[in-house]
Coordinates of C-alpha atoms and ligand atoms in Angstrom, one line a residue:
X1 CA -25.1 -51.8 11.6
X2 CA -22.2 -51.3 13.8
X3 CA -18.9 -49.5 12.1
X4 CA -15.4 -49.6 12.3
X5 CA -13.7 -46.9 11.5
X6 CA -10.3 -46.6 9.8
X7 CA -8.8 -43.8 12.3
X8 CA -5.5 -43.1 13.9
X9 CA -4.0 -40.0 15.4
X10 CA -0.7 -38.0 15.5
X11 CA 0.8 -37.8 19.1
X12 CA 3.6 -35.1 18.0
X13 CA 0.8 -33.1 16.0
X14 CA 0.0 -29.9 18.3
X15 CA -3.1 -30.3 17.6
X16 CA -5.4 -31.5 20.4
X17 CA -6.2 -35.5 20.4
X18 CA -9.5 -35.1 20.7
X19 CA -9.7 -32.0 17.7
X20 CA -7.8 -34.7 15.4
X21 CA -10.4 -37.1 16.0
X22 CA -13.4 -34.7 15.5
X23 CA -11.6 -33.6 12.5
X24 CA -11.3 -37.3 11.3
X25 CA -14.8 -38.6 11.9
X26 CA -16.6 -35.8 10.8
X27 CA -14.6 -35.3 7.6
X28 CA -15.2 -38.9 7.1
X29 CA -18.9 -37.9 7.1
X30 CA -19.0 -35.2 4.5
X31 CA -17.3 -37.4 2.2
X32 CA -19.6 -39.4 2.5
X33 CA -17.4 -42.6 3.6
X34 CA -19.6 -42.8 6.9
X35 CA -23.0 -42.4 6.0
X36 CA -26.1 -41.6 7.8
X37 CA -27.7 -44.2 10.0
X38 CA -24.5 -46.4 10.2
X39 CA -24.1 -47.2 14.0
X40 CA -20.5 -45.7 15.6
X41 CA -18.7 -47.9 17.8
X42 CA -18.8 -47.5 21.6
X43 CA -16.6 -44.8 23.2
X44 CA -14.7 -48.0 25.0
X45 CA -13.4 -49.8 21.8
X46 CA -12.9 -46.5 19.9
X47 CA -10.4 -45.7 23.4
X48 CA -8.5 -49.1 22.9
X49 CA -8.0 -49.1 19.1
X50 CA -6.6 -46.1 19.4
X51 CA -5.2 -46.2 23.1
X52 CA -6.3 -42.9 24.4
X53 CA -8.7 -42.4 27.2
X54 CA -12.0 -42.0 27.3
X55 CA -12.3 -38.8 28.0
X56 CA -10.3 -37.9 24.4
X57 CA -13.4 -39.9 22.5
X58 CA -16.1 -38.4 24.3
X59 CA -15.1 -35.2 23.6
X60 CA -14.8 -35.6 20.4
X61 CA -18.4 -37.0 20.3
X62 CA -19.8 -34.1 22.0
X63 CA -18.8 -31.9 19.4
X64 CA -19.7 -33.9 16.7
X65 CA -22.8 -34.4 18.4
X66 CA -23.1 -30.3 19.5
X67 CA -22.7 -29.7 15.5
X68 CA -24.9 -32.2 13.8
X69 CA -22.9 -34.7 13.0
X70 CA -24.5 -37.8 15.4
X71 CA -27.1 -38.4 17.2
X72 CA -27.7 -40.3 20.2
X73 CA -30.4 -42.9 20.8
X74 CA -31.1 -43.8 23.8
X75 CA -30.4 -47.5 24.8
X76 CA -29.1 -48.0 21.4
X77 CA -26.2 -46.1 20.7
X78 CA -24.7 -43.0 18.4
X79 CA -25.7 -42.7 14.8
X80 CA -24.2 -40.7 12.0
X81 CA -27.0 -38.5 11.9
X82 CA -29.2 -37.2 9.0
X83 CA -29.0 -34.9 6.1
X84 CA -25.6 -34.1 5.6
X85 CA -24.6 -33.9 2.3
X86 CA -21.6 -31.9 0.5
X87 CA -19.6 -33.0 -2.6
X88 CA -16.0 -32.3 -1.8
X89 CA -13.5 -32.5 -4.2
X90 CA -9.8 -33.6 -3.4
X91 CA -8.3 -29.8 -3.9
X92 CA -4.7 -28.7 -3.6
X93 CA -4.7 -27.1 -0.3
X94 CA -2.0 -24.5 -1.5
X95 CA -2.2 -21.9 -4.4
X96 CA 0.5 -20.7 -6.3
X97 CA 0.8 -17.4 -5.3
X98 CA 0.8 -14.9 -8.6
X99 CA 2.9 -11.7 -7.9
X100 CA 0.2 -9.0 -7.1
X101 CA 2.1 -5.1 -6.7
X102 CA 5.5 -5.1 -6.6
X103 CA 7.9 -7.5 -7.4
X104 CA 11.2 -8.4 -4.2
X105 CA 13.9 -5.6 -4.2
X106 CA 17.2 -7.3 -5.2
X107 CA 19.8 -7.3 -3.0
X108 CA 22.5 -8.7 -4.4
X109 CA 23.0 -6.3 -7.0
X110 CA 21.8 -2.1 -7.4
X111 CA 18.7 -2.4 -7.4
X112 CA 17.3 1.4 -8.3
X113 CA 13.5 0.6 -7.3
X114 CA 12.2 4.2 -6.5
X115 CA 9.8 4.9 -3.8
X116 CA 11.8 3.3 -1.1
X117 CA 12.6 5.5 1.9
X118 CA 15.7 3.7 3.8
X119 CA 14.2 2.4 6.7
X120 CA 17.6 1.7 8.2
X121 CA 17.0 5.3 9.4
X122 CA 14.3 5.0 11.1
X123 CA 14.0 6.2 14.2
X124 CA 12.8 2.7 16.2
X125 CA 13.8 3.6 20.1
X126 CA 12.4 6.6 19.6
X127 CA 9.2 4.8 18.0
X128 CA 9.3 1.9 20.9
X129 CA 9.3 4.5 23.6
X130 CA 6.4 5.9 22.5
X131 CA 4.7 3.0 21.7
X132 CA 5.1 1.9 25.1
X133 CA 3.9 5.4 26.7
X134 CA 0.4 5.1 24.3
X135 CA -0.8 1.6 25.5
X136 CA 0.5 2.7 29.4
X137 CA -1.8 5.6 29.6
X138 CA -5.1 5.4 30.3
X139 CA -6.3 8.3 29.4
X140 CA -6.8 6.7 25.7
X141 CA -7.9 3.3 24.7
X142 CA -6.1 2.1 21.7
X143 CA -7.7 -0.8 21.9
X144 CA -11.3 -0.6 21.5
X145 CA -13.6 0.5 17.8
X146 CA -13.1 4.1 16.8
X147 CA -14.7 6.5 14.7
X148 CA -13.7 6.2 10.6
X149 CA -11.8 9.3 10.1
X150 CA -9.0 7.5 13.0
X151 CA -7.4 9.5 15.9
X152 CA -8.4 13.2 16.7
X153 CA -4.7 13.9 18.1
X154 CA -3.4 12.7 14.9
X155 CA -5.8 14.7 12.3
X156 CA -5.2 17.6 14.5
X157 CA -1.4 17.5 14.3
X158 CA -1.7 16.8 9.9
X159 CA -3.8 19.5 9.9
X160 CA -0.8 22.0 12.1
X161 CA 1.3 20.5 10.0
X162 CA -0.2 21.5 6.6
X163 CA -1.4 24.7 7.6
X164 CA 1.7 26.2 9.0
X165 CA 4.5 24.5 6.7
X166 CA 2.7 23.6 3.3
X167 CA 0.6 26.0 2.8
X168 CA -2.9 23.7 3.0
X169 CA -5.9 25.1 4.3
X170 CA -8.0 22.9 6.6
X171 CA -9.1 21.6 10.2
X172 CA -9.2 18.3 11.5
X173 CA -12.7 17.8 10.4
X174 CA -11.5 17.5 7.3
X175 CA -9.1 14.6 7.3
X176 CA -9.5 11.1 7.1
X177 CA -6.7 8.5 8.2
X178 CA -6.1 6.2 5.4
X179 CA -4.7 2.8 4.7
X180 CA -2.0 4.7 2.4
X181 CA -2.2 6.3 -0.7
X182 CA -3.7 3.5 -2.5
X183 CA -6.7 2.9 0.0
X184 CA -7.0 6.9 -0.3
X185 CA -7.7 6.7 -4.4
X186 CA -9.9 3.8 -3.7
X187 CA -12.1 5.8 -1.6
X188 CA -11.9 8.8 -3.8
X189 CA -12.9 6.9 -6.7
X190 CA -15.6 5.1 -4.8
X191 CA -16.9 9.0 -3.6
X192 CA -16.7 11.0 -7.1
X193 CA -17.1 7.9 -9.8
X194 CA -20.7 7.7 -11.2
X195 CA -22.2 5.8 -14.2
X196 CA -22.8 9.2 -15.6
X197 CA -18.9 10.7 -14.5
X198 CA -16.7 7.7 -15.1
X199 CA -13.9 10.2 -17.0
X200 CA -10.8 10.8 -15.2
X201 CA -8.0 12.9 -16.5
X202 CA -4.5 11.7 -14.9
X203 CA -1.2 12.7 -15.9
X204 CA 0.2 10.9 -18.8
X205 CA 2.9 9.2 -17.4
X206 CA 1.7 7.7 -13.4
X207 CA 2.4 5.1 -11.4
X208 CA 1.0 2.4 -13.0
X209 CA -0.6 1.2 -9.7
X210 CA -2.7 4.4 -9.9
X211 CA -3.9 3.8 -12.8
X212 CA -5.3 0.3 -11.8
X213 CA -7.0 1.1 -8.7
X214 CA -8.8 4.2 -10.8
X215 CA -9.8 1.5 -13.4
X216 CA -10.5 -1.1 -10.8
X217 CA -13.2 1.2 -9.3
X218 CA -14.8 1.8 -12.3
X219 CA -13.3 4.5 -13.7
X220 CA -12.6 5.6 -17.1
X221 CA -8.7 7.1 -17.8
X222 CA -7.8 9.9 -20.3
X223 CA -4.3 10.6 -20.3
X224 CA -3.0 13.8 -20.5
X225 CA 0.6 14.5 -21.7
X226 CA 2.6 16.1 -18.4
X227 CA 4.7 19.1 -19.8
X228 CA 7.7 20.8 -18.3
X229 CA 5.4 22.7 -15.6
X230 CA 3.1 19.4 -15.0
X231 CA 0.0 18.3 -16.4
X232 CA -1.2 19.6 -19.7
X233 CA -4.2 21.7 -18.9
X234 CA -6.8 19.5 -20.7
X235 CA -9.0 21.1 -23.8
X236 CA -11.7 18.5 -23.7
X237 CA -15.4 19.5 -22.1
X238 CA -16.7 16.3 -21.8
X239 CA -18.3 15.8 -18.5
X240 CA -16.1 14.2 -16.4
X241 CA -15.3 12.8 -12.7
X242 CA -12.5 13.9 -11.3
X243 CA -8.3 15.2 -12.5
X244 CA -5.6 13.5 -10.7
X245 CA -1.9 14.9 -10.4
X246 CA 1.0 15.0 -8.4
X247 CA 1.6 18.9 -8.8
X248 CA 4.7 19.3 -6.4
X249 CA 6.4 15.9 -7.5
X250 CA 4.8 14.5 -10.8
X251 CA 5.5 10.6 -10.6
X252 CA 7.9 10.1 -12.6
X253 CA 9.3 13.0 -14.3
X254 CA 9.8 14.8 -11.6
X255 CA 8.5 18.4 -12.7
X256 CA 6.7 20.1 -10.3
X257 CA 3.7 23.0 -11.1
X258 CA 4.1 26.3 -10.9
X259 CA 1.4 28.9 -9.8
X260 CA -0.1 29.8 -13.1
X261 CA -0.3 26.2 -13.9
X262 CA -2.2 25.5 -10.8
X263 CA -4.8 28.2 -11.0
X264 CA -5.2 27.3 -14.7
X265 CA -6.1 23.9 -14.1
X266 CA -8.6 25.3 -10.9
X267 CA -9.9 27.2 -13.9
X268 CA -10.3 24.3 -15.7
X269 CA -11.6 21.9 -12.9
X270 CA -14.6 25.1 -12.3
X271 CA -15.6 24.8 -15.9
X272 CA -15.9 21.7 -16.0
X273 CA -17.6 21.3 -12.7
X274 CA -15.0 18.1 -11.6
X275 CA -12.4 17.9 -8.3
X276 CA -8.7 17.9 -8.4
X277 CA -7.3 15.3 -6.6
X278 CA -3.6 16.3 -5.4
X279 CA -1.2 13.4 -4.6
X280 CA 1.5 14.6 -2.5
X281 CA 3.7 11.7 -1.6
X282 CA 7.2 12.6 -1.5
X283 CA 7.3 16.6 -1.7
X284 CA 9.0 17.2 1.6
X285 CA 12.1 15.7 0.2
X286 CA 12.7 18.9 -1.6
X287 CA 17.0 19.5 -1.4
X288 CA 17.1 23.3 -2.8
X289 CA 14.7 25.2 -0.3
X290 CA 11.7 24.2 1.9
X291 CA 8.7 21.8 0.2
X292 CA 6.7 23.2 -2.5
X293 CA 3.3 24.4 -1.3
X294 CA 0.8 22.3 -1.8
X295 CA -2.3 22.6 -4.0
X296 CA -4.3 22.5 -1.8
X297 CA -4.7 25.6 -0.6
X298 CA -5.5 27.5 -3.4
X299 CA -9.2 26.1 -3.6
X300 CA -10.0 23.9 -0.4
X301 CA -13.3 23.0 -1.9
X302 CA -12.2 22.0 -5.0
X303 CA -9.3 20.2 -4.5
X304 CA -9.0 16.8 -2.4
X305 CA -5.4 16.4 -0.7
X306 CA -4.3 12.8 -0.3
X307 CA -0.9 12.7 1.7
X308 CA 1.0 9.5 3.3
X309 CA 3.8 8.7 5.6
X310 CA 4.9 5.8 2.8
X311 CA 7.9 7.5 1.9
X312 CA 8.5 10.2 5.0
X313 CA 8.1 7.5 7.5
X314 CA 8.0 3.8 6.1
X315 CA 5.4 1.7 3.8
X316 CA 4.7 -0.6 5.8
X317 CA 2.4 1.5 8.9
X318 CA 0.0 2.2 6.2
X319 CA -0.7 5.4 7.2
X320 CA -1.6 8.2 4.8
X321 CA -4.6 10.3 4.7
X322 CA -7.3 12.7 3.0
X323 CA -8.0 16.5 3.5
X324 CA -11.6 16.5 2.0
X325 CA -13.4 19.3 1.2
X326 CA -16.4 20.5 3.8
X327 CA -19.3 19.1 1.5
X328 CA -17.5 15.2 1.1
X329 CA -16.8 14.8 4.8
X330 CA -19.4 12.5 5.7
X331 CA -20.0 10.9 2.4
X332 CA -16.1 10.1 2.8
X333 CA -16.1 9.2 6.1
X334 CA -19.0 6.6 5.2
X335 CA -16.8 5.0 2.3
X336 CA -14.1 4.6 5.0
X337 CA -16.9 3.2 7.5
X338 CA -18.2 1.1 4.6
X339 CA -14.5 -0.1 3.5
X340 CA -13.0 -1.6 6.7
X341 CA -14.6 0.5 10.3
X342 CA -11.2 2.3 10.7
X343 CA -7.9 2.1 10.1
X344 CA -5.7 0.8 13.5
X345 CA -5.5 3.5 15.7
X346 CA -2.1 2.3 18.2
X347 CA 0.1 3.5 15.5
X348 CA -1.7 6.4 15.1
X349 CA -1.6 7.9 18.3
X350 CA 2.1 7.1 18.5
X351 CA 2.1 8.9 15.5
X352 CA 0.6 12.1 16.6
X353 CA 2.9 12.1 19.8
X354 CA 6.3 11.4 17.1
X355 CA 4.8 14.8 15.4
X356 CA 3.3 16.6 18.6
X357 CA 7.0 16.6 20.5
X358 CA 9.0 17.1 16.7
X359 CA 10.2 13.8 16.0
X360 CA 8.7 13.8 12.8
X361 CA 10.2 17.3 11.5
X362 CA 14.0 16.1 13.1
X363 CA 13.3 13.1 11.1
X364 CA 12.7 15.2 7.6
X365 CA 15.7 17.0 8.0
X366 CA 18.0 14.4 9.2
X367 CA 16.9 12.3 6.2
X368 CA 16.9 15.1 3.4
X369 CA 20.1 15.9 4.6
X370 CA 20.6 11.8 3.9
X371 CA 19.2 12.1 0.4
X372 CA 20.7 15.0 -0.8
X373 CA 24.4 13.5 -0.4
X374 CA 23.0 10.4 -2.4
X375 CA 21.5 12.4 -5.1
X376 CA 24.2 14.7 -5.4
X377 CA 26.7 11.1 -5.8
X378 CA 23.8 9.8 -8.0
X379 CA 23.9 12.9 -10.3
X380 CA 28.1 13.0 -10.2
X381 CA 28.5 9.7 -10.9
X382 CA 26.4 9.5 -14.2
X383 CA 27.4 12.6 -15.5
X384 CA 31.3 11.4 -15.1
X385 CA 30.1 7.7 -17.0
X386 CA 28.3 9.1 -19.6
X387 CA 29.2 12.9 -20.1
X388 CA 26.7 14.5 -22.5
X389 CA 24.8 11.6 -23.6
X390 CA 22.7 11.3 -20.4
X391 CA 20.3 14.2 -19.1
X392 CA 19.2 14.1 -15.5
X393 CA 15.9 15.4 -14.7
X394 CA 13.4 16.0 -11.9
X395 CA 16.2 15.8 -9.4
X396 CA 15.6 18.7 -7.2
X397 CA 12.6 16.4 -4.9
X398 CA 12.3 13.1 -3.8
X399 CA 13.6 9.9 -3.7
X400 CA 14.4 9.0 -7.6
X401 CA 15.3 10.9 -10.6
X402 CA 15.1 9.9 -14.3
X403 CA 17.8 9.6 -16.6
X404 CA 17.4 9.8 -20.4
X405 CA 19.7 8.7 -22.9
X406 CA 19.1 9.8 -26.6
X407 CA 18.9 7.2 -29.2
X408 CA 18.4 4.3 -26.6
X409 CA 15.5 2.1 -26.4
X410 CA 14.6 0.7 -22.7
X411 CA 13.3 -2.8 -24.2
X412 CA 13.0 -5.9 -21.9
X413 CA 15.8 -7.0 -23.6
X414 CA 18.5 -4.3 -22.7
X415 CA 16.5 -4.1 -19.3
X416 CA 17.3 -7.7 -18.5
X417 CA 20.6 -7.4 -20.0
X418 CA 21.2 -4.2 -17.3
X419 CA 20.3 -6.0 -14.7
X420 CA 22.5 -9.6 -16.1
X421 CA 25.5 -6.8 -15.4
X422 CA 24.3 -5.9 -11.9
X423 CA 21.9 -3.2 -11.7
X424 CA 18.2 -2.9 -11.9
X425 CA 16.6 0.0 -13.3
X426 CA 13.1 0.8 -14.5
X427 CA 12.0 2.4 -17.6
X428 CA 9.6 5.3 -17.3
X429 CA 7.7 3.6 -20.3
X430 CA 5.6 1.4 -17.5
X431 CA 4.0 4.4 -16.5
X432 CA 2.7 5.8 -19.8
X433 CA -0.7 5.7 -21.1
X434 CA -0.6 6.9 -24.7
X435 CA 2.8 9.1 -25.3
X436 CA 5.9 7.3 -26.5
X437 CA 8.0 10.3 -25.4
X438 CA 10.0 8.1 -22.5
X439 CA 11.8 5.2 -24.6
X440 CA 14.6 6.5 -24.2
X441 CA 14.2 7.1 -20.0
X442 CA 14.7 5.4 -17.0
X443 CA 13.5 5.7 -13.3
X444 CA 16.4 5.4 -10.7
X445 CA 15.3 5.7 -7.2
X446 CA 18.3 6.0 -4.6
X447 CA 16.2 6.4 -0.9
X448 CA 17.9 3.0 0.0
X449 CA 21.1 2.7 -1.5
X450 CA 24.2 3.9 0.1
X451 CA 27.1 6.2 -2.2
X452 CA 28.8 2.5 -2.8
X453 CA 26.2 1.2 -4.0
X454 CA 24.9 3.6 -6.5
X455 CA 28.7 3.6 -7.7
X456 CA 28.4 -0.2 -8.4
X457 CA 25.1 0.3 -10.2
X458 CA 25.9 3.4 -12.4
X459 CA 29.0 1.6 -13.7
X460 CA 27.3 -1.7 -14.2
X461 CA 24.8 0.4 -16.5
X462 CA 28.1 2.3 -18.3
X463 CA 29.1 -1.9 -19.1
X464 CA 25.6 -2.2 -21.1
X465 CA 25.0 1.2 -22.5
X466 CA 28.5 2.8 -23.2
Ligands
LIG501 C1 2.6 8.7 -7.1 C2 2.5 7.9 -5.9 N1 1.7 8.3 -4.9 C3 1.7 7.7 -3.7 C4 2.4 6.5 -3.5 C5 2.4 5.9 -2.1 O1 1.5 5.0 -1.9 P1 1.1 4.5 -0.4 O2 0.9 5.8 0.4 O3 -0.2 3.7 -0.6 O4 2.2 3.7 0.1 C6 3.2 6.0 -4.5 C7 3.9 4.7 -4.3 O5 5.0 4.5 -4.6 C8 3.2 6.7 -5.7 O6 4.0 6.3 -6.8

């Protein structure tokens, strides 16, 4: 039986005449419309009905013979060929997209998201120059697969850079480029989470996104309340996986661990036979003296350093890393292998020249320098709104601080009733596990927003709460 076949084509589509028609016809066959054994019509008439040339049909028919589709017989012509069968339903070709992370920073009001560095800042001739320099020289080949810890000149310059201004303890051996913070916990959890050690201890209020990827790799969360030095050692002896904590900069209270705190949890994390896992995002922002020291070095076997350039450098390189102890080096290297080869390696290398030539450290400085004004206009301003009835605290490092007001309730209602006035602000509550301590407290991150702008925001909060 010979066919006719309801086709046409779009001449102002960019896709090729010929693709449209393969497209067509063999579509037309998994639907089950054209079905196998019907006869197609000559390459000729299917040229005049849809006045293309020749050439256009029978390339189309070669692919659709090349994958199945048709097959020739000789002296008799092209069949829809055999065995091809797939029940295709008529689908929406979009999805709504749900909101995954975090939700659009508003620009048309104050919008007091924390964990923003202001990329407006950031240094992008400097950045372009060296971009340009890494894929010019030959001596390296950006472009080719690398091993899974990424660069050597980068891990080497981390590893300077830790030793000699934070106080770590480590070599290049030890580090693993990262796809950020969050790919870091990932792979942590993946390393240290067994059926047997699914408890993790993790300071009771986090970043809820911390909490998520722990859970989403299996693990199981005990929150433990975070006191004016930092986490709460915990009493429990339960056998356990792993304790994570922000000791220089806890997210979001802002307290950071002293000494005896820090060897009391080592004590704690020996006793118990677990890791520490130290998150260190935004310590180097620190306005009263250089960055706390990090953990790190106190116990380099016990303790598993996750850094990132999110909030020194910008989000959106995805660059942030782990200082593993000796014995998880390979096993951690593997999970990296195992998770995605490597992470890209341009941006890396351009990386390690920014730090080799001190880019990165005149960057630190320029920006603290940047931070401290808006903190210090940040902390004037809402003591002058609201006098006695706010208390700042954690403002000494970072990019936010948290305000508390006695006797007020952060409910979605005053929250969306705050930002109705024109600012956005965030209530520590999000964060928390099991304490109800933080009702009262909000999170106000300023990396982004110029002295004007956190003027317009702390008196569109006086409107609602004074
Ligand atoms: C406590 C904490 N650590 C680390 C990060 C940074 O994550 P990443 O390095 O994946 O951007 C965040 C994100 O804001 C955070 O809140």
């Amino acid at each position: 039986m010979n066919t006719t076949i309801d086709l046409n084509v779009d001449r102002n589509s960019n896709i090729a005449l010929s693709r449209q028609i393969f497209i067509k016809i063999s579509s037309l066959i998994l639907k089950g419309i054209l079905k196998a054994g019907q006869r197609l019509p000559s390459s000729r008439s299917l040229a005049e009905q849809l006045k293309v040339s020749r050439n256009v049909i029978v390339d189309a028919l070669d692919q659709l013979a090349a994958e199945g589709f048709l097959e020739s017989r000789k002296g008799s012509g092209t069949f829809i060929a055999d065995g091809i069968s797939i029940h295709l339903e008529d689908k929406p070709e979009l999805v709504e997209f749900e909101k995954i992370g975090f939700e659009d920073v508003r620009t048309d009001i104050t919008d007091f998201r924390s964990g923003l560095p202001d990329m407006n800042f950031f240094p992008r001739h400097i950045w372009i120059q060296l971009t340009r320099e890494i894929y010019s020289n030959q001596a390296f080949d950006p472009l080719s697969y690398h091993q899974p810890e990424g660069a050597l000149s980068l891990r080497k310059e981390i590893a300077s850079y830790i030793c000699s201004r934070r106080g770590g303890k480590c070599s290049e051996q030890q580090i693993v480029i990262t796809s950020g913070t969050t790919q870091a916990i990932s792979l942590v959890s993946r390393l240290l989470l067994t059926a047997k050690r699914h408890l993790v201890w993790l300071e009771d209020p986090i970043t809820y996104d911390i909490q998520r990827i722990i859970k989403n790799n299996g693990g199981t969360i005990k929150g433990v309340e975070v006191e004016e030095n930092g986490i709460a050692v915990p009493r429990s002896t339960v056998s356990g996986s792993f304790l994570y904590a922000t000791p220089s900069h806890q997210f979001p209270t802002g307290v950071s661990m002293n000494v005896q705190k820090r060897t009391s949890l080592l004590e704690f994390a020996a006793d118990n036979n677990i890791y520490i896992v130290e998150d260190d995002y935004d310590s180097e922002f620190r306005f009263d003296g250089p960055p706390m020291s990090c953990m790190q070095g106190l116990d380099p076997d016990k303790i598993i350093y996750i850094g990132t350039f999110s909030k020194t450098l910008c989000p959106a390189f995805r660059i942030g890393y782990l200082i593993l102890p000796y014995n998880l080096v390979n096993r951690g290297r593997q999970q990296k292998w195992f998770t995605d080869l490597h992470s890209p390696i341009p941006n890396q290398l351009v990386l390690a020249e920014f730090i080799r030539r001190g880019h990165y450290t005149r960057h630190l400085t320029k920006m603290r320098k940047i931070y401290k004004t808006r903190r210090l206009h940040l902390e004037t301003m809402l003591k002058q709104e609201f006098g006695q009835s706010v208390e700042i605290l954690g403002s000494q490092t970072g990019i936010h601080l948290c305000a508390r007001f006695k006797g007020r309730t952060f409910n979605s209602e005053l929250l969306f009733k705050i930002e109705q006035t024109g600012c956005k602000v965030y209530p520590v509550e999000r964060h928390t596990l099991n304490t109800k301590k933080y009702n009262d407290t909000i999170i106000l991150g300023y990396g982004c927003l110029d002295t004007s702008e956190i003027e317009y925001g702390v008196h569109a909060l006086g409107k609602v709460l004074l």
